[in-house]
Tab-separated table of C-alpha atoms in Angstrom:
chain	number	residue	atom	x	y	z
J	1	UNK	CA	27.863	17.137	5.679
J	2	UNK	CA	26.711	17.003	1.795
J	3	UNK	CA	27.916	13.217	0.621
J	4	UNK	CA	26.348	13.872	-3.142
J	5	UNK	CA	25.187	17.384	-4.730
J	6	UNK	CA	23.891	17.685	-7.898
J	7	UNK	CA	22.323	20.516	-9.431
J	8	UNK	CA	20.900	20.519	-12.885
J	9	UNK	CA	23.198	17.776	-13.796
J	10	UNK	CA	22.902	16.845	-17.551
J	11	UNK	CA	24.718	14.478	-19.357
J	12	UNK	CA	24.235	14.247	-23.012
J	13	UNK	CA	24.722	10.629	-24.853
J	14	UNK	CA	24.189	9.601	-27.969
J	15	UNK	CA	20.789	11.209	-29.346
J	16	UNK	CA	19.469	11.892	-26.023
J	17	UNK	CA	20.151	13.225	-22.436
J	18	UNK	CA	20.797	10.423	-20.339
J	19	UNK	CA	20.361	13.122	-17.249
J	20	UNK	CA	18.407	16.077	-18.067
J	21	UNK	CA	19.029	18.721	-15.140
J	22	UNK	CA	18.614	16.212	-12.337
J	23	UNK	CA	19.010	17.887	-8.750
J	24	UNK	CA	19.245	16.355	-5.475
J	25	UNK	CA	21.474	16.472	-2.417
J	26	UNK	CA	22.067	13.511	0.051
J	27	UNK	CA	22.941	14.422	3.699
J	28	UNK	CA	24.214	11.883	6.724
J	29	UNK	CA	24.573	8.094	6.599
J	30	UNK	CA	21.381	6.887	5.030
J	31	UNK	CA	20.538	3.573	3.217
J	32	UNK	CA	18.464	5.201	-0.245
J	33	UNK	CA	17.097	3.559	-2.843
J	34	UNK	CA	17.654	4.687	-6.319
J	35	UNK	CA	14.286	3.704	-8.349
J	36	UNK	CA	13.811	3.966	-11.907
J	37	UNK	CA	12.574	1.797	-14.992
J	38	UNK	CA	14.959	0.629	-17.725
J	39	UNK	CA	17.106	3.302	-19.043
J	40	UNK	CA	15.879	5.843	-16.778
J	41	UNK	CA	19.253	7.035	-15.945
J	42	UNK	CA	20.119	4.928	-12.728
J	43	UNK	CA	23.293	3.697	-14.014
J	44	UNK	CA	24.996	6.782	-15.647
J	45	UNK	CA	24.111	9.164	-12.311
J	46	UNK	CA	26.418	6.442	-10.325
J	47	UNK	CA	28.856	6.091	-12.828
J	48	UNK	CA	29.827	9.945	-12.495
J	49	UNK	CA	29.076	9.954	-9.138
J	50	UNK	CA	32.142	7.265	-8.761
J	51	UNK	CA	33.898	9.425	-11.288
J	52	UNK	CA	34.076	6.640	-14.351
J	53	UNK	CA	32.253	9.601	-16.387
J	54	UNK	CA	32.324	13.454	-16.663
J	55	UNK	CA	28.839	15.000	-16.723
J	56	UNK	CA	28.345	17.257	-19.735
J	57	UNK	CA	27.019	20.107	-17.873
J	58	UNK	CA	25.404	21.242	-14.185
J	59	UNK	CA	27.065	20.558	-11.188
J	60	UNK	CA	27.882	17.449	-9.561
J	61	UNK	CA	29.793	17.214	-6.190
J	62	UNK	CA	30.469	13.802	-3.955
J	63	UNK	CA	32.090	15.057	-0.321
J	64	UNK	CA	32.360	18.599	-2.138
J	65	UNK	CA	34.394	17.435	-4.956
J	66	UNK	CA	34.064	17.301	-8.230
J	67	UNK	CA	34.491	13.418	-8.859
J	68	UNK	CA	35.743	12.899	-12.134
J	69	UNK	CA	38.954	11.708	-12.502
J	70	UNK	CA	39.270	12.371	-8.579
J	71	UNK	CA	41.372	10.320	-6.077
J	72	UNK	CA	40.139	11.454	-3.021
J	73	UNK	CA	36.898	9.966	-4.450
J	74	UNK	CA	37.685	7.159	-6.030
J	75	UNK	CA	39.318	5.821	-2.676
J	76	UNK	CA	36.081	6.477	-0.550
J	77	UNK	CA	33.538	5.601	-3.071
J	78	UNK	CA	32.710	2.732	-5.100
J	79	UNK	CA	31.020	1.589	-7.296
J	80	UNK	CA	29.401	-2.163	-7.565
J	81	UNK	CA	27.785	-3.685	-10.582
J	82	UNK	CA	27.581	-7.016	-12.722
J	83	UNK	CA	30.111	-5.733	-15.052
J	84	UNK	CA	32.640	-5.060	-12.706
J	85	UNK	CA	36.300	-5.619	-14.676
J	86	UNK	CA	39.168	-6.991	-12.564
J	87	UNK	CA	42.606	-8.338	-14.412
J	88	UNK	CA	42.775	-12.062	-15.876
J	89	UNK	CA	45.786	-12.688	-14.110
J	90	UNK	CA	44.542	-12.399	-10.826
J	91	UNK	CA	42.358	-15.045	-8.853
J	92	UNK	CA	40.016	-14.087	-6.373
J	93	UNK	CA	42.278	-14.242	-3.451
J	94	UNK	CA	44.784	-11.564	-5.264
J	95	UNK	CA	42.010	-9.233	-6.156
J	96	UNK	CA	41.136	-9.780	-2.262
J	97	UNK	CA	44.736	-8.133	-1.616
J	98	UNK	CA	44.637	-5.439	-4.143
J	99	UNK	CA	41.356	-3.897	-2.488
J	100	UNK	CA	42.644	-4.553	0.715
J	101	UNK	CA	45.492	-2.412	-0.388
J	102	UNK	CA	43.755	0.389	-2.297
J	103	UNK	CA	40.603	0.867	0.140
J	104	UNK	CA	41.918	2.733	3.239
J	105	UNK	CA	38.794	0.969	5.292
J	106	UNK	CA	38.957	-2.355	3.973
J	107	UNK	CA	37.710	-5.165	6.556
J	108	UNK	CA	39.773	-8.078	5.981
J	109	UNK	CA	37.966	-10.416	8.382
J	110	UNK	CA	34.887	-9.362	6.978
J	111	UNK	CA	35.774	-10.155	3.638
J	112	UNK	CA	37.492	-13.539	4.341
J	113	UNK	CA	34.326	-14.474	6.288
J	114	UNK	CA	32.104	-13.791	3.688
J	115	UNK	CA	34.513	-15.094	1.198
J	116	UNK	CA	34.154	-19.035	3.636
J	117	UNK	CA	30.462	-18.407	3.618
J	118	UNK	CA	29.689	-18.233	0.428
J	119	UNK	CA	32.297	-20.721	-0.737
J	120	UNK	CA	34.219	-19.536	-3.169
J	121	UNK	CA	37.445	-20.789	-3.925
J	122	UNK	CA	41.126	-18.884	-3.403
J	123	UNK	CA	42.725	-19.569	-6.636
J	124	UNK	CA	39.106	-19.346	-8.729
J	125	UNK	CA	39.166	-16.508	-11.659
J	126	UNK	CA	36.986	-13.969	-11.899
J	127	UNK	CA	36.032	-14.106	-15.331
J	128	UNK	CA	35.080	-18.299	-14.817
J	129	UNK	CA	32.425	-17.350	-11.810
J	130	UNK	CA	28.789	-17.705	-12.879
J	131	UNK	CA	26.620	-14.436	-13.007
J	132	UNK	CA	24.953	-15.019	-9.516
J	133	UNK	CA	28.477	-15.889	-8.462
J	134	UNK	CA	29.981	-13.000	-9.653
J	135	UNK	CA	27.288	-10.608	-8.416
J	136	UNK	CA	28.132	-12.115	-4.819
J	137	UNK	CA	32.252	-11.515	-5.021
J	138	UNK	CA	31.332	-7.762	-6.246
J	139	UNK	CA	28.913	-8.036	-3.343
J	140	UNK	CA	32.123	-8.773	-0.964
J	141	UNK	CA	33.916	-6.177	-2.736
J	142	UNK	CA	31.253	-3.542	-2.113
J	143	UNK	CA	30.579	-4.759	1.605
J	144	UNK	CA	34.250	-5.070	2.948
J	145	UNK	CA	35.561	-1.619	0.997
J	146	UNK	CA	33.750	0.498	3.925
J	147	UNK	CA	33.802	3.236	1.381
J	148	UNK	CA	31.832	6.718	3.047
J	149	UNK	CA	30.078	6.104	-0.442
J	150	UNK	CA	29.438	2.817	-0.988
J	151	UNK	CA	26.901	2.403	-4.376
J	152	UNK	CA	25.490	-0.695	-5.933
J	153	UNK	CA	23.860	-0.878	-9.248
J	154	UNK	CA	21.140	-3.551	-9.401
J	155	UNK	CA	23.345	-5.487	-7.006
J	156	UNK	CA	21.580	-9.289	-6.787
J	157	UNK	CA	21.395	-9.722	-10.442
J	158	UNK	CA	21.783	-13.684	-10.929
J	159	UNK	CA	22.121	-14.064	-7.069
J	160	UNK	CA	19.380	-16.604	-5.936
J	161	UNK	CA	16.510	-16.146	-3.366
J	162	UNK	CA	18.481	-17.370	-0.509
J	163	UNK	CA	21.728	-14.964	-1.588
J	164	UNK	CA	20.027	-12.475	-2.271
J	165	UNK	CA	18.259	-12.539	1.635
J	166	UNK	CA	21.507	-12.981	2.664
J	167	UNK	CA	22.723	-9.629	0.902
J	168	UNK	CA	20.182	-7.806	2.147
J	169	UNK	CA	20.979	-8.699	5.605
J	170	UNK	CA	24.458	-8.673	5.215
J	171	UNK	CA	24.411	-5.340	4.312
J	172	UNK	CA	22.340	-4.082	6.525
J	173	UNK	CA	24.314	-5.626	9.457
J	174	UNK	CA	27.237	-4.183	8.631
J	175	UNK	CA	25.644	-0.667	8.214
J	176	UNK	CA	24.340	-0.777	11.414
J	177	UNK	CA	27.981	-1.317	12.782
J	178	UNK	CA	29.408	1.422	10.418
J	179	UNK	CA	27.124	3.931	9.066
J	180	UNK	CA	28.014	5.121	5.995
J	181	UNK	CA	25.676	6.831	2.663
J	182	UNK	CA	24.554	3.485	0.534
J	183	UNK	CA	22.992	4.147	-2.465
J	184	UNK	CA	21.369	0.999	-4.164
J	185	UNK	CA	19.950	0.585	-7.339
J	186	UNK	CA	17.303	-2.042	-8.414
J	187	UNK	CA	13.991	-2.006	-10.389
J	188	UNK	CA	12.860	-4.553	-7.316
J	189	UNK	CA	11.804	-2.164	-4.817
J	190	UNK	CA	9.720	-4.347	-3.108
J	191	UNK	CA	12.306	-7.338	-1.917
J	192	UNK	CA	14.692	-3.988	-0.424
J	193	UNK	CA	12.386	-1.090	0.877
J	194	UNK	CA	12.007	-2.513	4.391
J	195	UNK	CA	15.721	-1.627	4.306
J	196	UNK	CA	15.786	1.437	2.551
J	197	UNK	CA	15.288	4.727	5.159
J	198	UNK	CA	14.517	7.148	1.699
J	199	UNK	CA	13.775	6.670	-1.797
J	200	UNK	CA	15.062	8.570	-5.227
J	201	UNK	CA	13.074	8.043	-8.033
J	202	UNK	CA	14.153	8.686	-11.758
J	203	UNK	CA	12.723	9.017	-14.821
J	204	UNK	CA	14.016	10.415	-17.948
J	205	UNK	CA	17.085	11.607	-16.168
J	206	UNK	CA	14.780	13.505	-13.739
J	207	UNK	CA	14.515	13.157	-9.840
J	208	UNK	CA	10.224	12.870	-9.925
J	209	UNK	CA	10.523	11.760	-5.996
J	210	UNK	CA	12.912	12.378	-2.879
J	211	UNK	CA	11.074	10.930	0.013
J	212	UNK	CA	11.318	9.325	3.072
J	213	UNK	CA	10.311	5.540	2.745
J	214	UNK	CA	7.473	6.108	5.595
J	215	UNK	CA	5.915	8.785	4.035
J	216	UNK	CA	6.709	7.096	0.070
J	217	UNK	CA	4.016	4.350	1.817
J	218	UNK	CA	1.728	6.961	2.877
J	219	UNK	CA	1.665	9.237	0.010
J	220	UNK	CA	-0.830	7.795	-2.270
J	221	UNK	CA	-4.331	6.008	-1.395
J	222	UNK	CA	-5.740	3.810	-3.879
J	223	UNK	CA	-9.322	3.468	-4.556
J	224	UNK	CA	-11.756	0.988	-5.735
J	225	UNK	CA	-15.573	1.586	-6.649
J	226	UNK	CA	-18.405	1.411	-9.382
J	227	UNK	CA	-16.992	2.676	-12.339
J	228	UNK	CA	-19.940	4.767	-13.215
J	229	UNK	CA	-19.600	6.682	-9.352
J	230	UNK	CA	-15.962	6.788	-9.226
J	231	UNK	CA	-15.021	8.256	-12.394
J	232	UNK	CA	-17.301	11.194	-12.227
J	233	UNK	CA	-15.693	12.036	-9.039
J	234	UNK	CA	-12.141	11.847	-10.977
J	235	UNK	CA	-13.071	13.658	-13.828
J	236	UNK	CA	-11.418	17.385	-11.886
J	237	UNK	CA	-8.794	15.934	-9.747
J	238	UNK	CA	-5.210	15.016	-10.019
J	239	UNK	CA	-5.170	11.341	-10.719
J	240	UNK	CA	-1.936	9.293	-10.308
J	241	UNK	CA	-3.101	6.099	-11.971
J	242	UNK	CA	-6.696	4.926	-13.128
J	243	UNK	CA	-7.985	1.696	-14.648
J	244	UNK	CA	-10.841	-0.497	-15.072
J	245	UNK	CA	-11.482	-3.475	-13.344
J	246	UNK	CA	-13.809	-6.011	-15.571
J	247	UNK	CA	-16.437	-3.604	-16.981
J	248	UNK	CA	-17.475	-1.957	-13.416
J	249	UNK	CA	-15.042	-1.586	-11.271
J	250	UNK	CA	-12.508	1.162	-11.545
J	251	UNK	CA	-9.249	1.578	-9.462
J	252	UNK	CA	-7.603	4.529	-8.984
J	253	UNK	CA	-4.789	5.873	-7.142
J	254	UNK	CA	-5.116	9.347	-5.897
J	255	UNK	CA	-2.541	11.861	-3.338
J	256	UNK	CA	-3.474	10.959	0.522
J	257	UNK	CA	-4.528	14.238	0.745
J	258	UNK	CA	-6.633	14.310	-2.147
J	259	UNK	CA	-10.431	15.458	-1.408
J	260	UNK	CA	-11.717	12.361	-3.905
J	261	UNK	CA	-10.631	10.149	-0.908
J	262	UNK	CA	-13.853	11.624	1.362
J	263	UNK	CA	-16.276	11.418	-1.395
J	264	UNK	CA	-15.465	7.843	-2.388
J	265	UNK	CA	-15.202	7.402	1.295
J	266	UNK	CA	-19.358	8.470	1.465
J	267	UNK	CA	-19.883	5.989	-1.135
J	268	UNK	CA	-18.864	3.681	0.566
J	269	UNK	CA	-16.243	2.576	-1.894
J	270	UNK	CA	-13.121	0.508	0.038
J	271	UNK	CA	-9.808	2.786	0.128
J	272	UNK	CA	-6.272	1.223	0.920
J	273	UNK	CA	-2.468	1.959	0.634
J	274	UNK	CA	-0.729	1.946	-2.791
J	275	UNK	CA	2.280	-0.291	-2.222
J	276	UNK	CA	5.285	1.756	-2.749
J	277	UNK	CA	6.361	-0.524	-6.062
J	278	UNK	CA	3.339	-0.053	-7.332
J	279	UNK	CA	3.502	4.056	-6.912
J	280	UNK	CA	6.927	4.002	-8.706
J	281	UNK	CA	5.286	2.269	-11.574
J	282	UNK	CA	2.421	4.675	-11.879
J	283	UNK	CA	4.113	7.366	-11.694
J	284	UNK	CA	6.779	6.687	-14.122
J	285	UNK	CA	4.535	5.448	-16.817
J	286	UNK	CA	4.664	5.706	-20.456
J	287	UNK	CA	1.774	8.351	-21.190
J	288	UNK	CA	1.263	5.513	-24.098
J	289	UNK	CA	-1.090	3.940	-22.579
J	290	UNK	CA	-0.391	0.182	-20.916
J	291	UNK	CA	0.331	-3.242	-22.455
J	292	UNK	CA	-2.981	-3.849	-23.456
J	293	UNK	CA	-3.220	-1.592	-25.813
J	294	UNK	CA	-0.891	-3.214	-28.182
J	295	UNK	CA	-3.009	-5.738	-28.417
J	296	UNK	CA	-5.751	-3.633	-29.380
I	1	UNK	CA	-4.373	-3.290	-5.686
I	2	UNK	CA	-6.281	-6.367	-4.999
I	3	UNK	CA	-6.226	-5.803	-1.271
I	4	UNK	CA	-6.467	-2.285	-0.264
I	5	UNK	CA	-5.862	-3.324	3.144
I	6	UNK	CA	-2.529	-4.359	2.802
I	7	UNK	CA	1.217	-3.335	2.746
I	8	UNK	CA	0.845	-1.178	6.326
I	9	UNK	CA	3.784	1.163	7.094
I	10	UNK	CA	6.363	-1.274	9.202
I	11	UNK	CA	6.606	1.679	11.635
I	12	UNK	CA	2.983	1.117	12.784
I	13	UNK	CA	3.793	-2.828	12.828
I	14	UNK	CA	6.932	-2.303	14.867
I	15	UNK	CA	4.954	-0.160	17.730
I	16	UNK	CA	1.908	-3.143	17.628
I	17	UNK	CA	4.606	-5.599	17.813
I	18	UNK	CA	6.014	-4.017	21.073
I	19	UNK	CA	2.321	-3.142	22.017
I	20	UNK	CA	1.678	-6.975	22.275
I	21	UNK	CA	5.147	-7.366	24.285
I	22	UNK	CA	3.543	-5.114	26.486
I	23	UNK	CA	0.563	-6.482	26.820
I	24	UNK	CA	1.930	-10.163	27.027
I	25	UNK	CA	4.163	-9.152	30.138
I	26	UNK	CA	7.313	-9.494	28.211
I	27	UNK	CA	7.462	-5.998	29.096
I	28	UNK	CA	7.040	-4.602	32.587
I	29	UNK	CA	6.967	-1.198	33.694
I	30	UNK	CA	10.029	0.245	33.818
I	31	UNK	CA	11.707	-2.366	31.665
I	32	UNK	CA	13.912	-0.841	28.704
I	33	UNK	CA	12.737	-1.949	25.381
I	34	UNK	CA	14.359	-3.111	22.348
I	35	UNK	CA	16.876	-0.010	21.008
I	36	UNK	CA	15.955	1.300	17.366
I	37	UNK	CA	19.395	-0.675	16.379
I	38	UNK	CA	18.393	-4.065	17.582
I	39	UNK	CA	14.917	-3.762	16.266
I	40	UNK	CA	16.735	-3.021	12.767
I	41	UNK	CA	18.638	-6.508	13.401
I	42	UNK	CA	15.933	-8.376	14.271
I	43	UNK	CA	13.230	-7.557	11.334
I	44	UNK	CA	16.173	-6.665	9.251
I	45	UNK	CA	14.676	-3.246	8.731
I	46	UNK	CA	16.157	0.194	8.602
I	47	UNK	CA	17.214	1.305	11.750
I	48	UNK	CA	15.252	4.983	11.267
I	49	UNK	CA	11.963	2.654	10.578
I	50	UNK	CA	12.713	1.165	13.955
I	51	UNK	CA	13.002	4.700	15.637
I	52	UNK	CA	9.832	5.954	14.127
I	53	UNK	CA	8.087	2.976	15.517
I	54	UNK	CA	9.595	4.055	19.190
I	55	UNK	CA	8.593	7.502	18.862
I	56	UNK	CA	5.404	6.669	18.351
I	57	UNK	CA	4.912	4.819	21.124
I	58	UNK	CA	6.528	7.791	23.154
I	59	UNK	CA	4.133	10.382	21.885
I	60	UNK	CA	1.536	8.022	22.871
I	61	UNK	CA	3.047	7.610	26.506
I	62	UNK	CA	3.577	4.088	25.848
I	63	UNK	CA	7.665	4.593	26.402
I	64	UNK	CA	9.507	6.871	27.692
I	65	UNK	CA	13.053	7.750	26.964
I	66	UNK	CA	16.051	8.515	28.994
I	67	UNK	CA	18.641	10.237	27.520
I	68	UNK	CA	21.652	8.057	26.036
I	69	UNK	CA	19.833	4.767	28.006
I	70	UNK	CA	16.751	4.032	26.298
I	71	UNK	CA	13.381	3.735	26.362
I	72	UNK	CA	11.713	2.173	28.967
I	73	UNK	CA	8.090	1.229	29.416
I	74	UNK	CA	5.586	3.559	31.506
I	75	UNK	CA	3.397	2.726	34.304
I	76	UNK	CA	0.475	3.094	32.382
I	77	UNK	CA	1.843	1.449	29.373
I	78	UNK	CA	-0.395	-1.696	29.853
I	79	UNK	CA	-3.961	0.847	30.568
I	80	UNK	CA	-2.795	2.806	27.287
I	81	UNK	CA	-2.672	0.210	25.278
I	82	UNK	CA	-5.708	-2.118	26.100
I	83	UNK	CA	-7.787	1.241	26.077
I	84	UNK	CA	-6.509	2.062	22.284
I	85	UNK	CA	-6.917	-1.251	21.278
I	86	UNK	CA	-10.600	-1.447	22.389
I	87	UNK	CA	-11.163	1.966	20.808
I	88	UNK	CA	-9.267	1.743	17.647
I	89	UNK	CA	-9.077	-1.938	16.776
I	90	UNK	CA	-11.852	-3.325	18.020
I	91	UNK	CA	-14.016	-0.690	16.629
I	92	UNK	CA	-12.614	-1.056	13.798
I	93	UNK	CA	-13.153	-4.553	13.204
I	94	UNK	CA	-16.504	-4.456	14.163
I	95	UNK	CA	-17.177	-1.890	11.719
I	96	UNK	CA	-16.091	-4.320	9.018
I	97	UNK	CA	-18.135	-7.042	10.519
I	98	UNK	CA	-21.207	-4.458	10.222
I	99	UNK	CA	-20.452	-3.517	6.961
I	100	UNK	CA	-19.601	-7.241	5.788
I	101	UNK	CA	-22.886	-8.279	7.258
I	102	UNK	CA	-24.698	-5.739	5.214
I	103	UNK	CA	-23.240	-6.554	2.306
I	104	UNK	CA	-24.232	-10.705	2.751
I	105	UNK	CA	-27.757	-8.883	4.392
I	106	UNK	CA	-26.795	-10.867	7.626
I	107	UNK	CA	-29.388	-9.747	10.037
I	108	UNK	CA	-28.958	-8.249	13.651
I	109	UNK	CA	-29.949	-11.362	15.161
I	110	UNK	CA	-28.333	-13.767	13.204
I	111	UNK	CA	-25.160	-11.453	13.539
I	112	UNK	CA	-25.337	-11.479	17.376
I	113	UNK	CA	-25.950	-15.485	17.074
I	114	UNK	CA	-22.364	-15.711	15.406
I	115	UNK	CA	-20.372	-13.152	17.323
I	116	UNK	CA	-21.754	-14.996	20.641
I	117	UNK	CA	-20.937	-18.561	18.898
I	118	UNK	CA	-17.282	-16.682	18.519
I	119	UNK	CA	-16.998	-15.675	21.961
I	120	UNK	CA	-18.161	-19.272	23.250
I	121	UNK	CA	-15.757	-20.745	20.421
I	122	UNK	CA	-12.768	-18.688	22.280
I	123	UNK	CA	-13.318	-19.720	25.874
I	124	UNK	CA	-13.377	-23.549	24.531
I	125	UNK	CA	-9.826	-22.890	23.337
C-alpha cells in the first residue's frame, strides 16, 4: 500500500516556491532519510504531509488521503520537531496521558521506560526543559505514538553524542518490533545512514534522488589524479563534482558507470567510493561556486 | 575524499563479517546463521542492509535458506570462502603491495626480503 503520494506538489510561500512540483511515492514499512541543505524544503513537505499545511497545488496523498485538516491522518501520523507546542498547564506526565489518549497505538510501557531512562521528572514543564532535553521528550513522543507514519524533522537537535546514539538505536529497536514508514529528516546523513534502508534528497523543493541506501553508496566513484591528465579526460563527460587539490592534483567525482572511470583507471590514477554525505553535498551545490571564492 | 578506499557498502562488511564466523568455526555446516533482524540489532543497521548482506552470501553458495527457518551454512561454505579470499583479497592486496613498491622503487628482491620477514614475523606470533 501507498503510505505518501505526491505528484507535482507545489507550495507557494512568500516570494518563492517552497515545493516546486516535487513527486515521489513511498511504499511498505521503510526507515528513509529525507536529505536536503538549509531551506531546501524538508520541513514544509512534512508539515503537509502531517496535515499542519495545505499545499497550494499538485497532489498530495498520505494512506490515500488528502491530509490537510484530516483526522484519520492526524491520528496515525505525526509529526516530531524542536518546536513542538504542548499547553503550559500541563507537566510532562499529563502530556504523557493526553497522547496516550489521542494515539490509538500508544505504548505506555515504552514511554514510561524511556521516560526512567532518560530521567526526566513527572511534574517538570515542557517549556522549562533544555533544547537537548526537549528534543529527547519529543523523541518519546515520536517513539511511543506507533503512528503507521511516524516523521521526525532534524530530530537530535541539542541532544548530545551519547543521546543521540541512544536515539538512533532506540528507534531502530523499536522498528524492528513494529514496522512502520519513518521518515527522518537531518542535514547529518552520515551519523543515521547505516540506519536508513532509502534516501530522498531535496533541493529547491525538488526530489533530485530516490534511492536505495546500497546503491546511494555505489552510485558515484570519486577520482584522484594529475591535474593536467585528469581534466582532459573530464573535459566531455558528466561531472558530479571537480576540484583541485594543491596545484596538481584534481579530484573528481564521476557516475559508477561513467567511462572516465577506465581511462583514469589506465593511468593509473587511485579511484574510491564517494561517501554518501559527501554525494548529497555535490550534488546539491550552489552553481556559485564554493566558499573559497568569497574570499577571492 | 582523502581516502578513496574508504566508506565500503555495510552489506559487503556484513557478508565478510559472517565470512570470518565461518571461517573461525563459529559457524559449522549446517548451523543457521544470524537472521537479517538480529544482524540489524546487533550493528544497529537497517534490517534490509542485513538481508542484502545474506543474499549475497546465498548467491555465492555460502548460505543457504530454508523457507520461514533461515539460513544455514553449506558444506562447502568453509572451501568457498578461503578460495575467494585467496583470489580476491589476497590478490588484491598484493597488487597494492606491487604498486606501493613501485611507487617507493622497492626492488623485487628487497620486496621478497620483507614479505618473507612478514611471514617469519607471523609464525613468531
Amino acid at each position: 500500500m501507498k503510505v505518501i503520494e505526491c505528484r507535482d506538489l507545489t507550495k507557494r510561500m512568500i516570494g518563492r516556491n517552497a515545493l516546486n512540483q516535487l513527486s515521489f511515492t513511498l511504499e511498505g514499512d521503510k526507515i528513509t532519510g529525507l536529505i536536503g541543505r538549509n531551506g531546501a524544503g524538508k520541513t514544509t513537505l512534512m508539515k503537509i504531509l502531517a496535515g499542519y499545511w495545505h499545499e497550494t497545488s499538485g497532489k498530495v496523498e498520505v494512506f490515500s488521503e488528502r491530509p490537510f485538516q484530516n483526522l484519520n491522518v492526524s491520528v496515525n501520523a505525526i509529526y516530531v520537531d524542536d518546536q513542538m507546542k504542548f499547553s503550559h498547564t500541563l507537566t510532562l506526565e499529563d502530556i504523557l496521558k493526553e497522547a496516550a489518549r489521542f494515539y490509538p497505538n500508544w505504548d505506555t510501557v515504552l514511554a514510561e521506560r524511556l521516560f526512567d531512562y532518560f530521567s526526566f521528572h513527572p511534574k517538570e514543564k515542557h517549556d522549562y526543559l533544555s533544547k537537548g532535553k526537549k528534543s529527547t521528550f519529543n523523541m518519546i513522543i515520536g517513539l511511543a505514538s506507533r503512528c503507521k507514519l511516524t516523521m521526525f524533522d532534524e530530530p537530535t537537535t541539542g541532544m548530545d553524542a551519547s543521546v543521540r546514539k541512544d536515539f538512533y538505536r532506540a528507534l531502530l529497536k523499536d522498528y524492528l518490533a513494529h514496522p512502520r514508514t519513518i521518515l527522518l529528516s537531518s542535514h547529518h546523513l552520515e551519523e543515521m545512514e547505516d540506519l536508513l534502508e532509502e534516501i530522498i534528497l531535496i533541493d529547491e523543493g525538488q526530489v533530485v534522488l530516490h534511492e536505495s541506501m546500497d546503491e546511494l553508496k555505489e552510485y558515484a566513484l570519486g577520482i584522484t589524479g594529475r591535474a593536467e591528465i585528469l581534466e582532459p579526460l573530464l573535459a566531455d563527460e558528466e561531472v558530479i563534482y571537480e576540484t583541485r587539490v594543491g596545484d596538481y592534483s584534481t579530484y573528481a567525482a564521476v557516475k559508477s558507470d561513467s567511462p572516465v572511470i577506465q581511462k583514469a583507471k589506465q593511468h593509473g590514477m587511485a579511484t574510491g567510493p564517494v561517501p554518501p554525505n559527501d554525494l548529497c553535498i555535490y550534488l546539491t551545490a550552489k552553481q556559485k561556486g564554493g566558499i573559497d571564492d568569497v574570499f577571492k | 575524499m582523502i581516502d578513496p578506499s574508504g566508506g565500503r557498502p555495510i552489506y559487503i562488511q556484513i557478508a565478510e563479517w559472517i565470512e570470518t564466523e565461518i571461517l573461525n568455526d563459529n559457524f559449522k555446516a549446517d548451523d543457521k546463521v544470524y537472521s537479517q533482524y538480529q544482524l540489524a540489532e546487533m550493528f544497529t543497521i537497517n534490517p534490509a542492509t542485513a538481508a542484502k548482506g545474506l543474499n549475497v552470501l546465498t548467491d555465492e553458495n555460502i548460505l543457504y535458506g530454508k523457507r520461514g527457518l533461515g539460513k544455514f551454512v553449506t558444506t562447502e561454505a568453509k572451501a568457498i570462502i578461503t578460495d575467494k579470499r585467496k583470489n580476491e583479497k589476497l590478490k588484491g592486496l598484493l597488487t597494492e603491495v606491487a604498486l606501493e613498491a613501485k611507487r617507493l622503487q622497492v626492488g623485487e628482491g628487497e620486496l621478497t626480503e620483507m614479505l618473507q620477514q612478514a611471514i617469519t614475523d607471523v609464525k613468531g606470533d
